[in-house]
Amino acid sequence: MSSVVQDAQKAGQRVGLKSDKIVINGGKPLRGRIEIRGAKNLATKAMVAALLGDTPSLLKDVPDISDVGVVTGMLNAYGVSVTEIAPGELLLDPSNVLKAHFAEIDALAGSSRIPILFCGPLLHRLGEALIPDLGGCRIGDRPIDFHLDALRAFGAIVDKSYEGIRLTAPNGLKGAQIELPYPSVGATEQVLLTAVRAEGVTELKNAAIEPEIMDLIAILQKMGAIINVEPNRVIFIEGVDSLDGYEHRALFDRNEAASWASAALATEGDIFVGGAKQQELMTFLNIFRKVGGAFDIHEDGIRFYHPGGTLKPVVVETDVHPGFMTDWQQPLIVALTKAEGVSIVHETVYENRFGFTDALIAMGANIVVHKDGLAGYDRRVARREFEQAAVITGPTPLHGADVVVPDLRGGFSHLIAALTAEGRSTISNVGIISRGYEHFIDKLALLGADFIYEG
Ligand code: EPZ
């Protein structure tokens, strides 16, 4: 990979360039070894947690992705210095926390949803928080009502204005009894980050228990928090007066691992994903095997490969942990276009997460999205009347097309589709992919993909 490409990619990561594109000549299996580092969905939250400490924190294995850049910018705006002391190792020093100007926060926060998690820590440190309109992937309404209801339960006063949301806590934050309507990852993190320094005990019911949340709890415990995870999605948090910094190596990115695994399967390739671990991927591995993929678990990673033969169709339902993650379905669906027969993927977490299939259809896939789910289908989790189902009939050879990346995971599935397709594809707006996939251009080159990246 030339340094020009690397520089261009870095520039794309920094500013989230909308114009960058990649031209892919498909049909070549991806083969080789890549390394993955800390999870986007843990590292960014761990960085916010550093704001709660009285002393500096050291976070290791931080991925070089643009969402980390967004959180770094926000922490800087609040007076937290973030220094990369070694590759992937961030020293976060909160000793000079100060009030940031709203314009500064607004400019920084626009492309991410993480800013909402600053609420609790900022209320504890500064007595107020100002949250602008949130960004993140456009995959449904993605409201923040669970977050705001939880913050109100702690005693925060929430004022909505044209600028965004202003929170204050004139009487401090007090432990609360909270039951989430749904085991939301972000709302669970919001409660944890707020309750650890609230006065008294918080009981959180219907909490999310994703591995990234368990890793955040481990970090908070290192800082001095007292958190008990009970059976049946109940978490008790006993508030403490102060917290220290932490030293922690971030959990690996299981979403990135599953994405490259699906890329190996769809392209009939063989990818060793260094840093991937079995435990957090068990549900994915079962489905991967049922589709016809093979994997070998090693101490330093997992080898994913297509063992030959035909792929088999599956019925999958996305769910909260320990279910099949919503972030795994998009890359898997590309592999399912190669399976012999009819696969069904039900999306139960987000109400609008099949938009990316339009591009796959343009490339020759036979996918029908049932916007209201499948009537009469015996659902394991009947969550919402508006949940969707995608029916994929294969095998259908894909051909090259010009597509525009709609969101992070959908974008990665477009990359895989183009890599499997006959002919040339142009994928625009690939900057979004660097929100969550570290150095993906370099990794594609390492795996032997035939492409030209135009920043
Ligand atoms: C996190 O989003 C991840 N993002 C998502 O990853 C992931 O898909 C999701 O969890 C589920 O695992 C980050 O960690 C930054 P939720 P989050 O709150 O926390 C509804 C990726 O590509 N809801 O568990 O925002 C919501 O609309 C991203 O890496 C409310 O109704 O997810 C959704 O339908 C995309 N009100 C459901 O709950 C609320 O106040 C689950 O959302 C909050 C959520």
XYZ file of C-alpha atoms and ligand atoms in Angstrom:
499
model
C 0.000 0.000 0.000
C 1.523 3.315 -1.037
C 1.925 6.072 1.492
C -0.254 8.239 -0.755
C -3.132 5.805 -0.248
C -2.432 5.638 3.464
C -2.353 9.408 3.733
C -5.542 9.709 1.717
C -7.240 7.174 3.909
C -6.098 8.934 7.054
C -7.438 12.183 5.690
C -10.727 10.419 4.963
C -10.820 9.101 8.489
C -10.156 12.491 10.014
C -12.818 14.396 8.231
C -15.158 11.599 7.094
C -14.817 12.551 3.429
C -18.051 12.044 1.534
C -16.452 12.020 -1.897
C -14.017 9.170 -1.570
C -14.588 6.021 -3.505
C -13.082 2.676 -4.264
C -13.127 0.867 -7.586
C -13.067 -2.911 -7.146
C -12.437 -5.631 -9.706
C -14.281 -8.557 -8.181
C -13.924 -12.295 -8.361
C -10.708 -12.791 -6.395
C -10.820 -14.723 -3.107
C -9.483 -12.801 -0.108
C -6.578 -14.669 1.446
C -4.113 -13.797 4.173
C -3.843 -12.571 7.721
C -5.083 -9.335 9.222
C -5.081 -8.045 12.787
C -7.973 -6.492 14.604
C -7.782 -4.327 17.690
C -10.152 -2.995 20.320
C -13.883 -2.771 19.677
C -15.251 0.521 18.416
C -18.251 -0.021 20.667
C -16.079 -0.409 23.763
C -13.084 1.854 23.155
C -15.201 4.956 22.585
C -17.197 4.346 25.801
C -14.026 3.578 27.767
C -12.697 6.959 26.659
C -15.817 8.650 28.054
C -15.373 6.722 31.333
C -11.943 8.355 31.750
C -13.809 11.623 32.345
C -15.051 10.165 35.650
C -11.575 9.551 37.084
C -9.566 11.886 39.301
C -6.331 10.537 37.812
C -5.281 9.690 34.223
C -6.380 6.506 32.451
C -4.481 4.348 29.985
C -6.462 2.560 27.286
C -4.674 0.002 25.083
C -5.550 -1.508 21.711
C -7.521 1.559 20.674
C -8.411 1.229 16.969
C -7.431 3.986 14.530
C -10.992 4.788 13.424
C -12.791 8.058 12.969
C -15.247 7.473 15.856
C -12.246 7.449 18.201
C -11.250 10.772 16.604
C -14.708 12.198 17.359
C -14.533 11.216 21.028
C -10.954 12.498 21.273
C -12.135 15.854 19.918
C -14.974 16.024 22.419
C -12.749 15.087 25.345
C -10.249 17.741 24.257
C -13.067 20.282 24.135
C -13.811 19.459 27.775
C -10.179 19.881 28.802
C -9.286 16.172 28.878
C -5.933 15.688 27.210
C -5.658 12.593 25.006
C -2.121 11.554 24.100
C -1.123 8.569 22.008
C 1.893 7.374 23.986
C 2.454 4.295 21.796
C 0.560 2.938 18.763
C -2.989 2.246 19.957
C -2.293 3.377 23.532
C -4.104 6.472 24.717
C -3.341 8.341 27.911
C -6.440 10.260 28.945
C -5.868 12.954 31.554
C -9.016 14.551 33.041
C -7.269 16.772 35.590
C -8.278 20.003 33.827
C -11.932 19.373 32.981
C -13.641 22.585 31.933
C -16.806 23.748 30.248
C -16.626 23.588 26.485
C -18.264 26.094 24.164
C -21.388 24.668 22.583
C -20.329 25.532 19.023
C -17.209 23.487 19.524
C -19.102 20.440 20.820
C -21.720 20.738 18.094
C -19.099 20.777 15.350
C -17.370 17.737 16.788
C -20.353 15.639 17.755
C -22.249 15.755 14.492
C -21.098 12.403 13.189
C -21.484 10.171 16.219
C -23.948 8.999 18.864
C -21.342 8.707 21.623
C -21.853 12.339 22.886
C -25.071 11.305 24.647
C -22.901 9.195 26.966
C -21.076 12.305 28.190
C -24.219 13.328 30.141
C -23.653 11.493 33.430
C -19.899 12.136 33.666
C -20.373 15.831 32.797
C -23.173 16.259 35.306
C -20.888 14.808 37.976
C -17.848 16.829 36.943
C -19.406 20.146 35.907
C -23.003 20.099 37.104
C -24.352 20.493 33.584
C -24.217 18.935 30.128
C -25.201 20.216 26.715
C -25.888 17.610 24.060
C -26.259 18.526 20.392
C -28.234 16.633 17.765
C -26.741 13.183 17.464
C -25.229 11.583 14.401
C -24.380 7.922 13.883
C -25.657 5.564 11.221
C -29.073 6.231 9.711
C -30.604 2.865 10.504
C -33.914 3.804 12.071
C -35.239 6.450 14.413
C -32.542 5.795 17.014
C -34.271 7.873 19.698
C -32.701 8.760 23.054
C -35.825 8.541 25.213
C -34.434 5.675 27.356
C -31.336 7.775 28.032
C -33.256 10.893 29.031
C -35.763 8.972 31.182
C -32.869 7.305 33.028
C -31.101 10.634 33.578
C -34.332 12.150 34.918
C -34.663 9.187 37.314
C -31.229 10.137 38.711
C -32.534 13.670 39.324
C -31.293 15.435 36.197
C -33.404 18.229 34.751
C -33.660 18.011 30.984
C -34.391 21.135 28.933
C -34.759 20.818 25.209
C -33.884 23.866 23.151
C -33.108 24.711 19.547
C -29.418 24.118 20.365
C -29.888 20.603 21.633
C -30.505 19.248 25.112
C -29.307 20.973 28.266
C -29.083 18.920 31.455
C -28.553 20.190 34.953
C -28.608 18.532 38.378
C -29.096 21.246 40.991
C -29.501 18.675 43.782
C -26.860 16.260 42.555
C -27.537 12.820 41.104
C -29.096 10.138 43.296
C -29.236 6.369 42.809
C -32.456 5.245 41.138
C -34.668 2.288 40.265
C -34.677 2.017 36.481
C -36.244 -0.547 34.200
C -35.392 -0.182 30.530
C -38.237 -0.854 28.074
C -35.680 -2.756 25.962
C -32.132 -3.918 26.790
C -30.559 -0.971 24.989
C -26.765 -1.006 24.829
C -26.397 2.778 24.959
C -28.979 3.311 27.707
C -27.328 0.618 29.850
C -23.993 2.395 29.394
C -25.673 5.696 30.243
C -26.958 4.248 33.537
C -23.577 2.705 34.405
C -21.618 5.877 33.670
C -24.074 7.932 35.736
C -24.790 5.552 38.637
C -21.157 4.867 39.586
C -20.862 8.318 41.158
C -24.494 8.964 42.043
C -25.391 8.992 45.722
C -26.836 5.654 46.874
C -27.742 2.454 45.078
C -29.075 2.097 41.547
C -30.982 -0.948 40.405
C -31.116 -1.365 36.641
C -33.565 -3.911 35.248
C -33.657 -5.233 31.694
C -30.051 -4.193 31.145
C -28.032 -5.028 28.041
C -25.288 -7.573 28.782
C -23.212 -7.368 25.607
C -19.514 -8.274 26.041
C -18.634 -4.610 25.435
C -20.824 -3.686 28.421
C -19.118 -6.302 30.590
C -15.773 -4.825 29.528
C -16.984 -1.331 30.459
C -18.066 -2.684 33.858
C -14.579 -4.185 34.274
C -13.079 -0.760 33.543
C -15.380 0.965 36.022
C -14.513 -1.625 38.672
C -10.808 -0.906 38.073
C -11.642 2.763 38.695
C -13.199 1.954 42.079
C -16.863 1.387 41.218
C -19.032 -1.263 42.892
C -21.202 -2.979 40.298
C -22.992 -6.307 40.695
C -24.337 -8.061 37.649
C -27.205 -10.269 38.824
C -29.124 -12.941 36.908
C -31.926 -11.936 34.534
C -30.457 -8.678 33.231
C -30.391 -6.925 36.621
C -27.425 -4.734 37.581
C -26.894 -3.097 40.979
C -24.537 -0.133 41.198
C -23.481 1.285 44.584
C -22.407 4.897 44.067
C -18.971 5.955 45.348
C -17.594 9.440 46.106
C -14.675 9.351 43.737
C -13.065 7.219 41.047
C -9.481 6.863 39.886
C -8.123 6.359 36.401
C -7.772 2.878 34.909
C -5.362 0.866 32.817
C -7.129 -1.452 30.406
C -6.729 -3.334 27.147
C -9.915 -3.000 25.098
C -11.923 -6.084 24.172
C -11.389 -7.090 20.520
C -13.859 -5.896 17.892
C -16.186 -8.859 17.345
C -18.151 -6.962 14.698
C -15.045 -6.426 12.631
C -14.069 -10.085 13.107
C -17.492 -11.296 11.931
C -17.320 -8.951 8.937
C -13.989 -10.340 7.716
C -15.250 -13.878 8.377
C -18.206 -13.246 6.074
C -15.830 -11.717 3.523
C -13.774 -14.942 3.567
C -16.894 -17.038 3.036
C -18.467 -14.882 0.341
C -15.271 -14.570 -1.709
C -14.442 -18.285 -1.242
C -11.322 -17.161 0.541
C -9.331 -17.866 3.679
C -8.692 -15.133 6.250
C -6.860 -15.423 9.554
C -8.311 -12.748 11.827
C -5.596 -12.077 14.393
C -6.961 -10.997 17.775
C -10.405 -12.601 17.298
C -11.620 -14.757 20.187
C -14.145 -17.558 20.300
C -16.181 -16.702 23.417
C -17.667 -13.449 22.185
C -18.328 -14.897 18.728
C -20.002 -18.182 19.673
C -23.410 -17.321 18.252
C -21.842 -16.048 15.035
C -19.657 -19.152 14.716
C -22.699 -21.438 14.935
C -24.426 -19.663 12.066
C -21.187 -19.441 10.071
C -20.818 -23.212 10.386
C -24.491 -23.859 9.499
C -24.073 -21.814 6.300
C -21.114 -24.017 5.370
C -18.176 -21.904 6.508
C -15.221 -23.435 8.330
C -13.084 -21.984 11.113
C -10.116 -22.986 13.238
C -9.709 -21.423 16.655
C -6.137 -20.484 17.530
C -4.665 -18.796 20.585
C -3.891 -15.643 18.641
C -6.947 -15.483 16.413
C -9.429 -17.380 14.268
C -8.976 -18.658 10.720
C -12.198 -18.348 8.691
C -12.456 -20.052 5.318
C -14.668 -21.528 2.644
C -13.967 -25.262 2.745
C -15.404 -25.923 -0.731
C -18.819 -27.324 -1.595
C -22.074 -25.426 -1.641
C -23.269 -22.989 0.993
C -26.539 -23.731 2.802
C -29.425 -21.347 3.541
C -30.251 -20.342 7.145
C -32.979 -18.587 9.110
C -31.504 -15.987 11.459
C -33.038 -13.529 13.874
C -30.952 -10.610 15.116
C -31.180 -10.021 18.837
C -29.511 -8.587 21.899
C -26.653 -10.581 23.447
C -26.266 -13.541 23.512
C -28.274 -13.532 20.289
C -27.057 -12.940 16.742
C -25.944 -9.297 16.582
C -27.691 -6.835 14.311
C -24.225 -5.741 13.103
C -23.458 -9.215 11.759
C -26.378 -9.609 9.357
C -25.215 -7.232 6.598
C -21.930 -9.001 5.687
C -23.536 -12.420 6.201
C -26.318 -11.618 3.732
C -23.727 -11.259 0.976
C -22.570 -14.827 1.678
C -26.216 -15.968 1.749
C -26.673 -14.806 -1.857
C -24.295 -17.704 -2.650
C -26.222 -20.302 -0.601
C -28.442 -22.820 -2.376
C -31.990 -22.119 -1.281
C -33.997 -19.581 0.674
C -32.539 -17.820 3.709
C -34.490 -15.502 5.995
C -32.948 -12.789 8.153
C -35.232 -11.086 10.668
C -34.009 -7.755 12.004
C -35.466 -7.221 15.476
C -33.125 -4.552 16.861
C -33.491 -1.704 14.360
C -36.511 -0.850 12.236
C -34.599 0.238 9.141
C -31.519 -1.859 8.651
C -32.050 -3.502 5.277
C -31.560 -0.391 3.123
C -28.176 -1.727 2.063
C -29.867 -4.657 0.254
C -30.963 -2.305 -2.569
C -27.361 -2.198 -3.766
C -27.045 -5.985 -3.538
C -30.212 -6.326 -5.619
C -28.708 -3.929 -8.178
C -25.732 -6.290 -8.292
C -27.968 -9.253 -9.106
C -29.022 -10.615 -5.699
C -32.531 -11.984 -5.213
C -33.556 -10.333 -1.946
C -37.079 -9.372 -0.943
C -37.460 -7.178 2.115
C -40.757 -7.586 3.961
C -41.123 -4.232 5.663
C -43.642 -5.525 8.223
C -41.879 -8.804 8.899
C -43.367 -12.078 7.741
C -47.043 -12.445 8.602
C -47.837 -15.532 10.624
C -44.197 -16.458 10.979
C -43.627 -18.065 14.349
C -41.292 -15.502 15.862
C -38.995 -16.227 18.757
C -38.809 -12.555 19.708
C -41.918 -10.671 18.716
C -40.617 -7.221 19.518
C -42.293 -4.750 17.273
C -44.974 -4.723 14.695
C -42.654 -2.934 12.279
C -39.720 -5.293 12.340
C -38.400 -6.355 8.976
C -37.474 -9.614 7.297
C -35.179 -10.128 4.318
C -35.701 -13.228 2.198
C -32.600 -14.142 0.220
C -32.915 -16.708 -2.554
C -29.696 -18.113 -3.913
C -27.412 -18.805 -5.429
C -27.256 -15.677 -7.549
C -23.977 -14.605 -9.111
C -23.356 -10.901 -8.462
C -22.140 -8.455 -11.089
C -20.350 -5.148 -10.637
C -22.352 -1.947 -10.075
C -21.966 1.639 -8.878
C -23.199 1.940 -5.321
C -23.169 4.511 -2.537
C -22.439 3.449 1.036
C -25.463 4.172 3.270
C -24.056 3.254 6.707
C -21.145 1.529 8.378
C -22.120 -2.149 8.300
C -24.124 -1.847 5.086
C -21.067 -0.236 3.517
C -18.846 -3.120 4.479
C -21.331 -5.552 2.947
C -21.123 -3.540 -0.285
C -17.368 -3.947 -0.274
C -17.727 -7.713 0.108
C -20.399 -7.878 -2.584
C -18.143 -5.991 -4.998
C -15.240 -8.307 -4.147
C -17.351 -11.361 -5.050
C -18.958 -9.770 -8.118
C -18.047 -10.400 -11.710
C -16.554 -7.207 -13.180
C -15.942 -3.746 -11.842
C -17.811 -1.899 -9.081
C -17.450 1.664 -7.895
C -18.363 2.242 -4.280
C -18.706 5.863 -3.191
C -18.848 7.396 0.269
C -16.496 4.763 1.684
C -15.277 7.257 4.299
C -18.174 6.064 6.493
C -16.542 2.630 6.685
C -13.522 4.099 8.473
C -15.858 5.009 11.358
C -15.602 1.389 12.459
C -13.113 -0.572 10.344
C -9.521 0.234 11.124
C -7.281 0.636 8.038
C -9.691 -1.357 5.902
C -8.028 -0.182 2.702
C -4.671 -1.539 3.874
C -6.327 -4.776 4.963
C -7.991 -5.253 1.581
C -4.573 -4.806 -0.041
C -3.008 -7.301 2.371
C -5.686 -9.854 1.497
C -4.991 -9.535 -2.214
C -8.067 -7.565 -3.301
C -7.872 -5.950 -6.732
C -8.893 -2.300 -6.258
C -8.042 1.329 -6.691
C -8.809 3.681 -3.836
C -9.587 7.260 -4.830
C -9.637 9.591 -1.870
C -25.072 0.196 19.922
O -25.973 1.207 19.492
C -24.006 0.134 18.866
N -23.398 1.447 18.740
C -24.591 -0.313 17.552
O -23.552 -0.452 16.629
C -25.266 -1.671 17.743
O -25.891 -2.035 16.536
C -26.306 -1.569 18.850
O -25.695 -1.069 20.070
C -26.938 -2.923 19.168
O -25.956 -3.829 19.572
C -22.492 1.832 19.611
O -22.137 1.123 20.552
C -21.892 3.166 19.376
P -29.307 0.394 21.381
P -27.030 1.836 20.485
O -29.519 1.518 22.308
O -26.461 1.806 21.857
C -33.899 1.579 20.525
C -22.423 -0.095 14.636
O -22.570 -0.180 13.413
N -33.734 2.684 21.484
O -29.061 -0.954 21.949
O -27.452 3.127 19.931
C -33.106 1.857 19.251
O -33.816 2.704 18.387
C -23.540 0.400 15.473
O -21.372 -0.375 15.228
C -34.822 3.437 21.830
O -35.952 3.188 21.351
O -28.163 0.743 20.352
C -32.908 0.460 18.712
O -34.053 0.071 17.981
C -24.774 0.708 14.762
N -34.650 4.487 22.692
C -32.789 -0.386 19.978
O -33.334 0.401 21.051
C -33.437 4.778 23.230
O -33.342 5.746 24.014
C -31.393 -0.808 20.335
O -30.553 0.335 20.408
C -32.323 3.995 22.880
C -32.483 2.945 22.000
